[in-house]
Amino acid sequence: MKTQIDVLRKSRELVLKELEGLTLDQIHAIPAGFKNSIAWNVAHLVVTQQVLHYKFSGLNCLCPDELIEDYKKGTFPTKNFTEEEFSEVKDLLLGLPDTLEEDLEAGIFENYTAYPTSTGYVLTSINNAISFNNFHEGIHYGIIRSIKKFL
């Protein structure tokens, strides 16, 4: 599982690198042909990882409930972050893989409620949820890079 956590960390480092030099207006822009902004995608990564790993394991998510409600699967941007709010989201993005690794080592993931993903793959354990989440993060990293080309 260490490799999967390392992949998650690397993925998030790459996402943060894509944000360098972008203004708050740019991260909230939604180019023609897209449904969401870079900011939405970044927050969505935080939320999805928490839901797939913690919620379906019967544990409390480590990000605010409001963030989950606003950026979970099926949502669209309805408001913009302030600089401070987006900084907090980036801190979560970068820090939560460490917490996940600590929680895995502590053995807190004892149960998992099966979850059928929109791809048709059914998650049945924390281990396959971590692997699937990495796949999901790769998709959104690509979307972020695509949006950035239109800014």
N, CA and C of each residue as an Amber inpcrd file, in Angstrom:
protein
   453
   0.8190000  -1.1960000   0.0000000   0.0000000   0.0000000   0.0000000
   0.8650000   1.2640000   0.0000000   2.0880000   1.1650000   0.4530000
   2.9910000   2.3190000   0.4740000   3.1310000   2.9200000  -0.9280000
   3.2460000   2.0660000  -1.9250000   3.3810000   2.5550000  -3.3010000
   2.1500000   3.3600000  -3.7040000   0.9690000   2.8880000  -3.3430000
  -0.2660000   3.5950000  -3.7000000  -0.3300000   4.9680000  -3.0220000
   0.1280000   5.0460000  -1.7820000   0.1410000   6.3340000  -1.0810000
   1.1710000   7.2660000  -1.7360000   2.2990000   6.7140000  -2.1420000
   3.3100000   7.5110000  -2.8410000   2.7690000   8.0360000  -4.1710000
   2.0010000   7.2170000  -4.8710000   1.3660000   7.6560000  -6.1280000
   0.3940000   8.8020000  -5.8370000  -0.3840000   8.6780000  -4.7820000
  -1.3250000   9.7280000  -4.3930000  -0.5820000  11.0310000  -4.0950000
   0.4850000  10.9320000  -3.3330000   1.2810000  12.1310000  -3.0220000
   1.8160000  12.7860000  -4.3060000   2.3920000  11.9860000  -5.1860000
   2.9670000  12.5010000  -6.4320000   1.8980000  13.1520000  -7.2940000
   0.7500000  12.5140000  -7.3940000  -0.3600000  13.0610000  -8.1670000
  -0.7350000  14.4500000  -7.6550000  -0.7970000  14.5720000  -6.3520000
  -1.1970000  15.8480000  -5.7670000  -0.1060000  16.9030000  -5.9040000
   1.1320000  16.5000000  -5.8460000   2.2230000  17.4460000  -6.1050000
   2.1180000  17.9860000  -7.5250000   1.7910000  17.1040000  -8.4710000
   1.6460000  17.5320000  -9.8680000   0.4730000  18.4930000 -10.0320000
  -0.6240000  18.2270000  -9.3390000  -1.7840000  19.1290000  -9.3900000
  -1.3720000  20.5080000  -8.8690000  -0.6970000  20.5350000  -7.7240000
  -0.2870000  21.8200000  -7.1520000   0.6740000  22.5690000  -8.0740000
   1.5240000  21.8430000  -8.7610000   2.4590000  22.4730000  -9.7080000
   1.6860000  23.1700000 -10.8370000   0.5860000  22.5670000 -11.2640000
  -0.2370000  23.1740000 -12.3180000  -0.8610000  24.4920000 -11.8790000
  -1.0010000  24.6970000 -10.5780000  -1.6320000  25.9140000 -10.0590000
  -0.6750000  27.0930000  -9.9730000   0.6120000  26.8070000 -10.0530000
   1.6120000  27.8700000  -9.9090000   1.4060000  28.9570000 -10.9550000
   1.3870000  30.1860000 -10.4780000   1.2670000  31.3300000 -11.3720000
  -0.1500000  31.6740000 -11.7930000  -1.1260000  30.8780000 -11.3910000
  -2.5150000  31.1660000 -11.7630000  -3.1480000  32.1160000 -10.7490000
  -3.9810000  33.0110000 -11.2420000  -4.7090000  33.9280000 -10.3650000
  -5.9810000  33.2450000  -9.8570000  -6.5900000  33.8700000  -8.8720000
  -7.8520000  33.3570000  -8.3440000  -8.9230000  33.3460000  -9.4360000
  -8.9310000  34.3820000 -10.2680000  -9.8940000  34.4200000 -11.3820000
  -9.6520000  33.2650000 -12.3500000  -8.3970000  32.9690000 -12.6410000
  -8.0840000  31.8810000 -13.5680000  -8.4990000  30.5200000 -13.0220000
  -8.2750000  30.2790000 -11.7350000  -8.6450000  28.9550000 -11.1990000
 -10.1520000  28.7680000 -11.1100000 -10.9030000  29.8760000 -11.1770000
 -12.3660000  29.7720000 -11.1470000 -12.9990000  29.8470000 -12.5380000
 -12.2020000  30.1320000 -13.5540000 -12.7330000  30.2310000 -14.9180000
 -13.2030000  28.8610000 -15.4130000 -14.3020000  28.8750000 -16.1470000
 -14.8180000  27.6540000 -16.7680000 -14.8400000  27.8910000 -18.2820000
 -13.8200000  27.3800000 -18.9750000 -13.7620000  27.5950000 -20.4250000
 -14.9330000  26.9210000 -21.1490000 -15.2400000  27.4150000 -22.3160000
 -16.2890000  26.8140000 -23.1430000 -15.9900000  25.3310000 -23.3370000
 -17.0120000  24.5110000 -23.1810000 -16.8570000  23.0780000 -23.3630000
 -16.5580000  22.3220000 -22.0690000 -16.3120000  23.0500000 -20.9850000
 -16.0520000  22.4320000 -19.6820000 -17.2190000  22.6940000 -18.7390000
 -17.3910000  21.8020000 -17.7540000 -18.4660000  21.9600000 -16.7810000
 -17.9800000  22.5690000 -15.4760000 -16.6640000  22.4670000 -15.2440000
 -16.1210000  22.8790000 -13.9610000 -14.8320000  23.6640000 -14.1390000
 -14.3760000  24.2420000 -13.0480000 -13.1520000  25.0310000 -13.0210000
 -12.0020000  24.2210000 -12.4160000 -10.8170000  24.7890000 -12.4940000
  -9.6660000  24.1690000 -11.8350000  -9.9210000  24.1020000 -10.3320000
 -10.4360000  25.1800000  -9.7540000 -10.7080000  25.2060000  -8.3110000
 -11.6710000  24.0870000  -7.9250000 -12.7380000  23.9040000  -8.7100000
 -13.6950000  22.8360000  -8.4070000 -12.9950000  21.4800000  -8.4530000
 -12.1790000  21.2470000  -9.4600000 -11.4900000  19.9610000  -9.6000000
 -10.5720000  19.6840000  -8.4100000  -9.8580000  20.7000000  -7.9430000
  -8.9530000  20.5190000  -6.8090000  -9.7560000  20.1590000  -5.5530000
 -10.8150000  20.9080000  -5.2810000 -11.6480000  20.6120000  -4.1050000
 -12.3110000  19.2430000  -4.2460000 -12.7150000  18.9000000  -5.4420000
 -13.3400000  17.6000000  -5.7010000 -12.3810000  16.4490000  -5.3910000
 -11.0930000  16.6280000  -5.6770000 -10.1090000  15.5930000  -5.3490000
 -10.0440000  15.3640000  -3.8440000 -10.0280000  16.4500000  -3.0780000
  -9.9960000  16.3420000  -1.6170000 -11.2280000  15.5920000  -1.1290000
 -12.3830000  16.0230000  -1.5950000 -13.6610000  15.4560000  -1.1440000
 -13.7980000  13.9860000  -1.5250000 -13.5090000  13.6540000  -2.7650000
 -13.6810000  12.2790000  -3.2260000 -12.7890000  11.3180000  -2.4640000
 -11.5370000  11.7080000  -2.2390000 -10.6280000  10.8490000  -1.4820000
 -11.1840000  10.5950000  -0.0840000 -11.7170000  11.6200000   0.5270000
 -12.2590000  11.4590000   1.8800000 -13.4990000  10.5620000   1.8940000
 -14.3730000  10.7630000   0.9330000 -15.5980000   9.9530000   0.8690000
 -15.2620000   8.4930000   0.5740000 -14.4230000   8.2680000  -0.4370000
 -14.0940000   6.8830000  -0.8070000 -13.3380000   6.1520000   0.2950000
 -12.4710000   6.8460000   0.9960000 -11.6410000   6.1730000   2.0020000
 -12.2600000   6.1710000   3.3870000 -12.7810000   7.2790000   3.8290000
 -13.2630000   7.3890000   5.2060000 -14.7670000   7.1300000   5.3420000
 -15.5710000   7.8330000   4.5570000 -17.0230000   7.6730000   4.6960000
 -17.4540000   6.2210000   4.4780000 -16.9720000   5.6070000   3.4080000
 -17.3920000   4.2340000   3.1220000 -16.7390000   3.2150000   4.0490000
 -15.7920000   3.6830000   4.8620000 -15.2210000   2.8350000   5.9170000
 -15.9290000   3.0750000   7.2440000 -16.9750000   3.8990000   7.2210000
 -17.7370000   4.1860000   8.4340000 -17.0290000   5.1520000   9.3670000
 -16.1020000   5.9440000   8.8330000 -15.3270000   6.8900000   9.6420000
 -15.6770000   8.3290000   9.2590000 -15.3460000   9.2480000  10.1280000
 -15.5850000  10.6570000   9.8490000 -14.5750000  11.1670000   8.8230000
 -15.0730000  11.9440000   7.8810000 -14.1940000  12.5680000   6.9000000
 -13.3930000  13.6730000   7.5850000 -12.2150000  13.9460000   7.0480000
 -11.2950000  14.9000000   7.6510000 -11.3110000  16.2530000   6.9510000
 -12.3860000  16.5380000   6.2590000 -12.5800000  17.8500000   5.6510000
 -13.9900000  18.3070000   6.0150000 -14.2550000  19.6100000   5.9440000
 -15.5670000  20.1220000   6.3480000 -16.7210000  19.5320000   5.5430000
 -17.8430000  19.3050000   6.2320000 -19.0530000  18.7800000   5.5790000
 -19.5020000  19.6820000   4.4300000 -19.3580000  20.9910000   4.6050000
 -19.7730000  21.9330000   3.5620000 -18.9460000  21.7380000   2.2940000
 -17.6620000  21.4640000   2.4590000 -16.8030000  21.1990000   1.2980000
 -17.2930000  19.9450000   0.5730000 -17.6490000  18.9260000   1.3430000
 -18.1570000  17.6830000   0.7480000 -19.4380000  17.9550000  -0.0310000
 -20.3510000  18.6860000   0.5690000 -21.6260000  18.9740000  -0.0990000
 -21.4340000  19.7750000  -1.3900000 -20.5020000  20.7040000  -1.3700000
 -20.3070000  21.5900000  -2.5230000 -19.4800000  20.9830000  -3.6490000
 -18.6530000  19.9470000  -3.3420000 -17.7110000  19.4400000  -4.3470000
 -17.7650000  17.9320000  -4.5580000 -18.7960000  17.2860000  -4.0360000
 -18.9340000  15.8440000  -4.2540000 -19.3560000  15.5700000  -5.6940000
 -19.3100000  14.2910000  -6.0360000 -19.7020000  13.8420000  -7.3720000
 -21.0780000  14.4090000  -7.7380000 -21.1690000  14.9300000  -8.9630000
 -22.4490000  15.4390000  -9.4520000 -22.6890000  16.9090000  -9.1870000
 -21.7580000  17.5820000  -8.5060000 -21.9400000  19.0130000  -8.2370000
 -21.2580000  19.8540000  -9.3040000 -21.5910000  21.1200000  -9.2910000
 -21.0020000  22.0850000 -10.2010000 -20.6250000  23.3210000  -9.3920000
 -19.6990000  24.1210000  -9.8850000 -19.3060000  25.3170000  -9.1270000
 -20.4940000  26.2540000  -8.9070000 -20.6800000  26.6400000  -7.6530000
 -21.7550000  27.5760000  -7.3110000 -21.2140000  28.8250000  -6.6390000
 -19.9520000  28.7810000  -6.2310000 -19.3330000  29.9430000  -5.5930000
 -17.8290000  29.8650000  -5.7870000 -17.1700000  30.9790000  -5.5330000
 -15.7170000  31.0420000  -5.6670000 -15.0550000  31.0430000  -4.2980000
 -13.8730000  30.4680000  -4.2350000 -13.0680000  30.5020000  -3.0240000
 -12.3950000  31.8630000  -2.8900000 -12.1690000  32.2830000  -1.6460000
 -11.2570000  33.3860000  -1.3940000  -9.8460000  32.8010000  -1.4440000
  -8.8220000  33.6600000  -1.4540000  -7.4350000  33.1730000  -1.4200000
  -7.2160000  32.2880000  -0.1950000  -7.7230000  32.7310000   0.9470000
  -7.5400000  31.9900000   2.1990000  -8.2410000  30.6300000   2.1380000
  -9.4610000  30.6060000   1.6390000 -10.1990000  29.3380000   1.5330000
  -9.4900000  28.3680000   0.6000000  -9.0060000  28.8700000  -0.5310000
  -8.3460000  27.9790000  -1.4810000  -7.0120000  27.4920000  -0.9320000
  -6.3540000  28.3260000  -0.1560000  -5.1170000  27.9070000   0.5070000
  -5.3970000  26.7380000   1.4530000  -6.5170000  26.7770000   2.1580000
  -6.9110000  25.6830000   3.0490000  -7.1840000  24.4000000   2.2600000
  -7.8260000  24.5390000   1.1030000  -8.0930000  23.3780000   0.2530000
  -6.7720000  22.7700000  -0.2200000  -5.8260000  23.6140000  -0.6230000
  -4.5200000  23.1210000  -1.0640000  -3.7730000  22.4400000   0.0810000
  -3.9040000  22.9870000   1.2860000  -3.2750000  22.3500000   2.4520000
  -3.8620000  20.9480000   2.6830000  -5.1690000  20.8210000   2.5440000
  -5.8110000  19.5060000   2.6690000  -5.3190000  18.5700000   1.5720000
  -5.2680000  19.0730000   0.3600000  -4.8280000  18.2630000  -0.7740000
  -3.4410000  17.6740000  -0.5070000  -2.5550000  18.4960000   0.0020000
  -1.1820000  18.0730000   0.2430000  -1.0230000  17.2370000   1.5090000
  -1.7790000  17.5580000   2.5500000  -1.5910000  16.8990000   3.8430000
  -2.3560000  15.6090000   4.0710000  -3.4940000  15.4570000   3.4270000
  -4.3270000  14.2840000   3.7160000  -3.7010000  12.9380000   3.3340000
  -2.8380000  12.8530000   2.3280000  -2.1860000  11.5620000   2.0830000
  -1.3440000  11.0830000   3.2790000  -0.7150000  12.0140000   3.9950000
   0.0550000  11.6330000   5.1870000  -0.8620000  11.0770000   6.2640000
  -2.0050000  11.7240000   6.4510000  -2.9730000  11.2550000   7.4440000
  -3.5130000   9.8880000   7.0520000  -3.7880000   9.7010000   5.7720000
  -4.2590000   8.4020000   5.2930000  -3.2290000   7.3200000   5.6090000
  -1.9660000   7.6010000   5.3370000  -0.9190000   6.6240000   5.6130000
  -0.8480000   6.2970000   7.1090000  -0.9310000   7.3190000   7.9570000
  -0.9140000   7.1060000   9.4090000  -2.1180000   6.2690000   9.8530000
  -3.2800000   6.5810000   9.3030000  -4.5000000   5.8540000   9.6710000
  -4.4540000   4.4030000   9.1940000  -3.8690000   4.1730000   8.0330000
  -3.6950000   2.8010000   7.5530000  -2.7880000   2.0180000   8.4940000
  -1.6710000   2.6330000   8.8770000  -0.7280000   1.9820000   9.7850000
  -1.3570000   1.7210000  11.1500000  -2.2830000   2.6080000  11.5780000
  -2.9620000   2.4500000  12.8620000  -4.0740000   1.4080000  12.7900000
  -4.4250000   0.9730000  11.5820000  -5.4400000  -0.0700000  11.4180000
  -6.8660000   0.3730000  11.6700000  -7.1650000   1.6500000  11.4130000
  -8.5320000   2.1230000  11.7060000  -9.5590000   1.7350000  10.6440000
  -9.0930000   1.2870000   9.4950000 -10.0160000   0.9200000   8.4130000
 -10.4090000  -0.5510000   8.5640000 -11.3890000  -0.7980000   9.4040000
 -11.7940000  -2.1710000   9.7140000 -12.9590000  -2.6570000   8.8640000
 -13.8110000  -1.7310000   8.4170000 -15.0020000  -2.0840000   7.6460000
 -15.0210000  -1.2750000   6.3590000 -15.8000000  -1.7590000   5.3930000
 -15.9840000  -0.9980000   4.1590000 -17.3420000  -1.3400000   3.5780000
 -18.1380000  -0.3130000   3.2910000 -19.4330000  -0.5000000   2.6470000
 -19.2100000  -0.4840000   1.1410000 -19.5780000  -1.5510000   0.4670000
 -19.3610000  -1.6380000  -0.9830000 -19.9890000  -0.4350000  -1.6800000
 -19.2500000   0.0930000  -2.6540000 -19.7010000   1.2680000  -3.3940000
 -19.4740000   1.0460000  -4.8870000 -20.5650000   1.0180000  -5.6660000
 -20.4070000   0.8920000  -7.1240000 -20.0600000   2.2560000  -7.7290000
 -18.8980000   2.3640000  -8.3330000 -18.4710000   3.6340000  -8.9280000
 -19.2000000   3.8680000 -10.2470000 -19.0860000   5.0850000 -10.7480000
 -19.7400000   5.4180000 -12.0200000 -19.0930000   4.6980000 -13.1950000
 -17.9090000   4.1070000 -12.9890000 -17.2560000   3.3300000 -14.0530000
 -17.7760000   1.8960000 -14.1020000 -18.5700000   1.5210000 -13.0940000
 -19.0620000   0.1520000 -13.0110000 -18.2180000  -0.7330000 -12.1100000
 -17.0890000  -0.2260000 -11.6570000 -16.2280000  -0.9800000 -10.7510000
 -16.7590000  -0.8150000  -9.3330000 -16.9020000  -1.9190000  -8.6080000
 -17.4270000  -1.8690000  -7.2450000 -16.2660000  -1.9070000  -6.2540000
 -16.2090000  -0.8750000  -5.4190000 -15.1970000  -0.8230000  -4.3630000
 -15.6900000  -1.6500000  -3.1830000 -14.8280000  -2.5150000  -2.6640000
 -15.2360000  -3.4000000  -1.5660000 -14.2880000  -3.3650000  -0.3780000
 -13.1960000  -2.6030000  -0.4960000 -12.2300000  -2.5390000   0.6060000
 -11.4610000  -1.2330000   0.5240000 -10.8160000  -0.8750000   1.6170000
  -9.9950000   0.3250000   1.6070000  -8.8700000   0.1860000   0.5810000
  -8.3320000  -0.9990000   0.4250000  -7.2290000  -1.1830000  -0.5300000
  -7.6470000  -0.8930000  -1.9640000  -8.8050000  -1.4410000  -2.3870000
  -9.1680000  -1.1290000  -3.7730000  -9.7420000   0.2780000  -3.9010000
 -10.2220000   0.8620000  -2.7940000 -10.6530000   2.2670000  -2.8330000
  -9.4580000   3.1900000  -3.0370000  -8.3330000   2.8730000  -2.4210000
  -7.1340000   3.6830000  -2.5880000  -6.6350000   3.5910000  -4.0280000
  -6.6030000   2.3930000  -4.5620000  -6.1740000   2.2240000  -5.9550000
  -7.1120000   2.9540000  -6.9120000  -8.4120000   2.7960000  -6.7120000
  -9.3850000   3.4530000  -7.5810000  -9.2680000   4.9730000  -7.4650000
  -9.0830000   5.4700000  -6.2590000  -8.9570000   6.9140000  -6.0830000
  -7.7750000   7.4690000  -6.8690000  -6.6860000   6.7160000  -6.9280000
  -5.5380000   7.1740000  -7.7150000  -5.9010000   7.2920000  -9.1960000
  -6.6690000   6.3490000  -9.6980000  -7.1730000   6.4070000 -11.0740000
  -8.0190000   7.6690000 -11.2550000  -8.9200000   7.9050000 -10.3140000
  -9.8040000   9.0700000 -10.3360000  -8.9890000  10.3650000 -10.3220000
  -7.9640000  10.4160000  -9.4970000  -7.1340000  11.6220000  -9.4110000
  -6.4160000  11.8800000 -10.7360000  -5.9950000  10.8210000 -11.4040000
  -5.3450000  10.9770000 -12.7000000  -6.2680000  11.5880000 -13.7330000
  -7.5170000  11.1770000 -13.7090000  -8.5080000  11.7550000 -14.6290000
  -8.6170000  13.2570000 -14.4030000  -8.7520000  13.6580000 -13.1500000
  -8.9410000  15.0780000 -12.8520000  -7.6630000  15.8950000 -13.0550000
  -6.5120000  15.2720000 -12.8830000  -5.2590000  15.9520000 -13.2060000
  -5.2540000  16.3030000 -14.6970000  -5.6880000  15.3670000 -15.5170000
  -5.7830000  15.6190000 -16.9570000  -6.7710000  16.7230000 -17.2820000
  -7.8810000  16.7450000 -16.5850000  -8.8850000  17.8000000 -16.8080000
  -8.3070000  19.1600000 -16.4230000  -7.6160000  19.2170000 -15.2910000
  -6.9910000  20.4700000 -14.8570000  -6.0110000  20.9730000 -15.9150000
  -5.1930000  20.0710000 -16.4410000  -4.2260000  20.4540000 -17.4870000
  -4.9490000  20.9330000 -18.7510000  -6.0550000  20.3050000 -19.0780000
  -6.8240000  20.7140000 -20.2620000  -7.4330000  22.0860000 -20.0660000
  -8.0330000  22.3270000 -18.9040000  -8.6230000  23.6380000 -18.6300000
  -7.5450000  24.7240000 -18.7140000  -6.3920000  24.4260000 -18.1600000
  -5.3020000  25.4080000 -18.1040000  -4.8940000  25.8850000 -19.5130000
  -5.0100000  25.0200000 -20.4950000  -4.6420000  25.3850000 -21.8690000
  -5.5600000  26.4690000 -22.4360000  -6.7540000  26.6180000 -21.8770000
  -7.7220000  27.5930000 -22.3840000  -7.7280000  28.8960000 -21.6020000
  -6.8430000  29.0080000 -20.6120000  -6.8190000  30.2300000 -19.7940000
  -5.9930000  31.3220000 -20.4520000
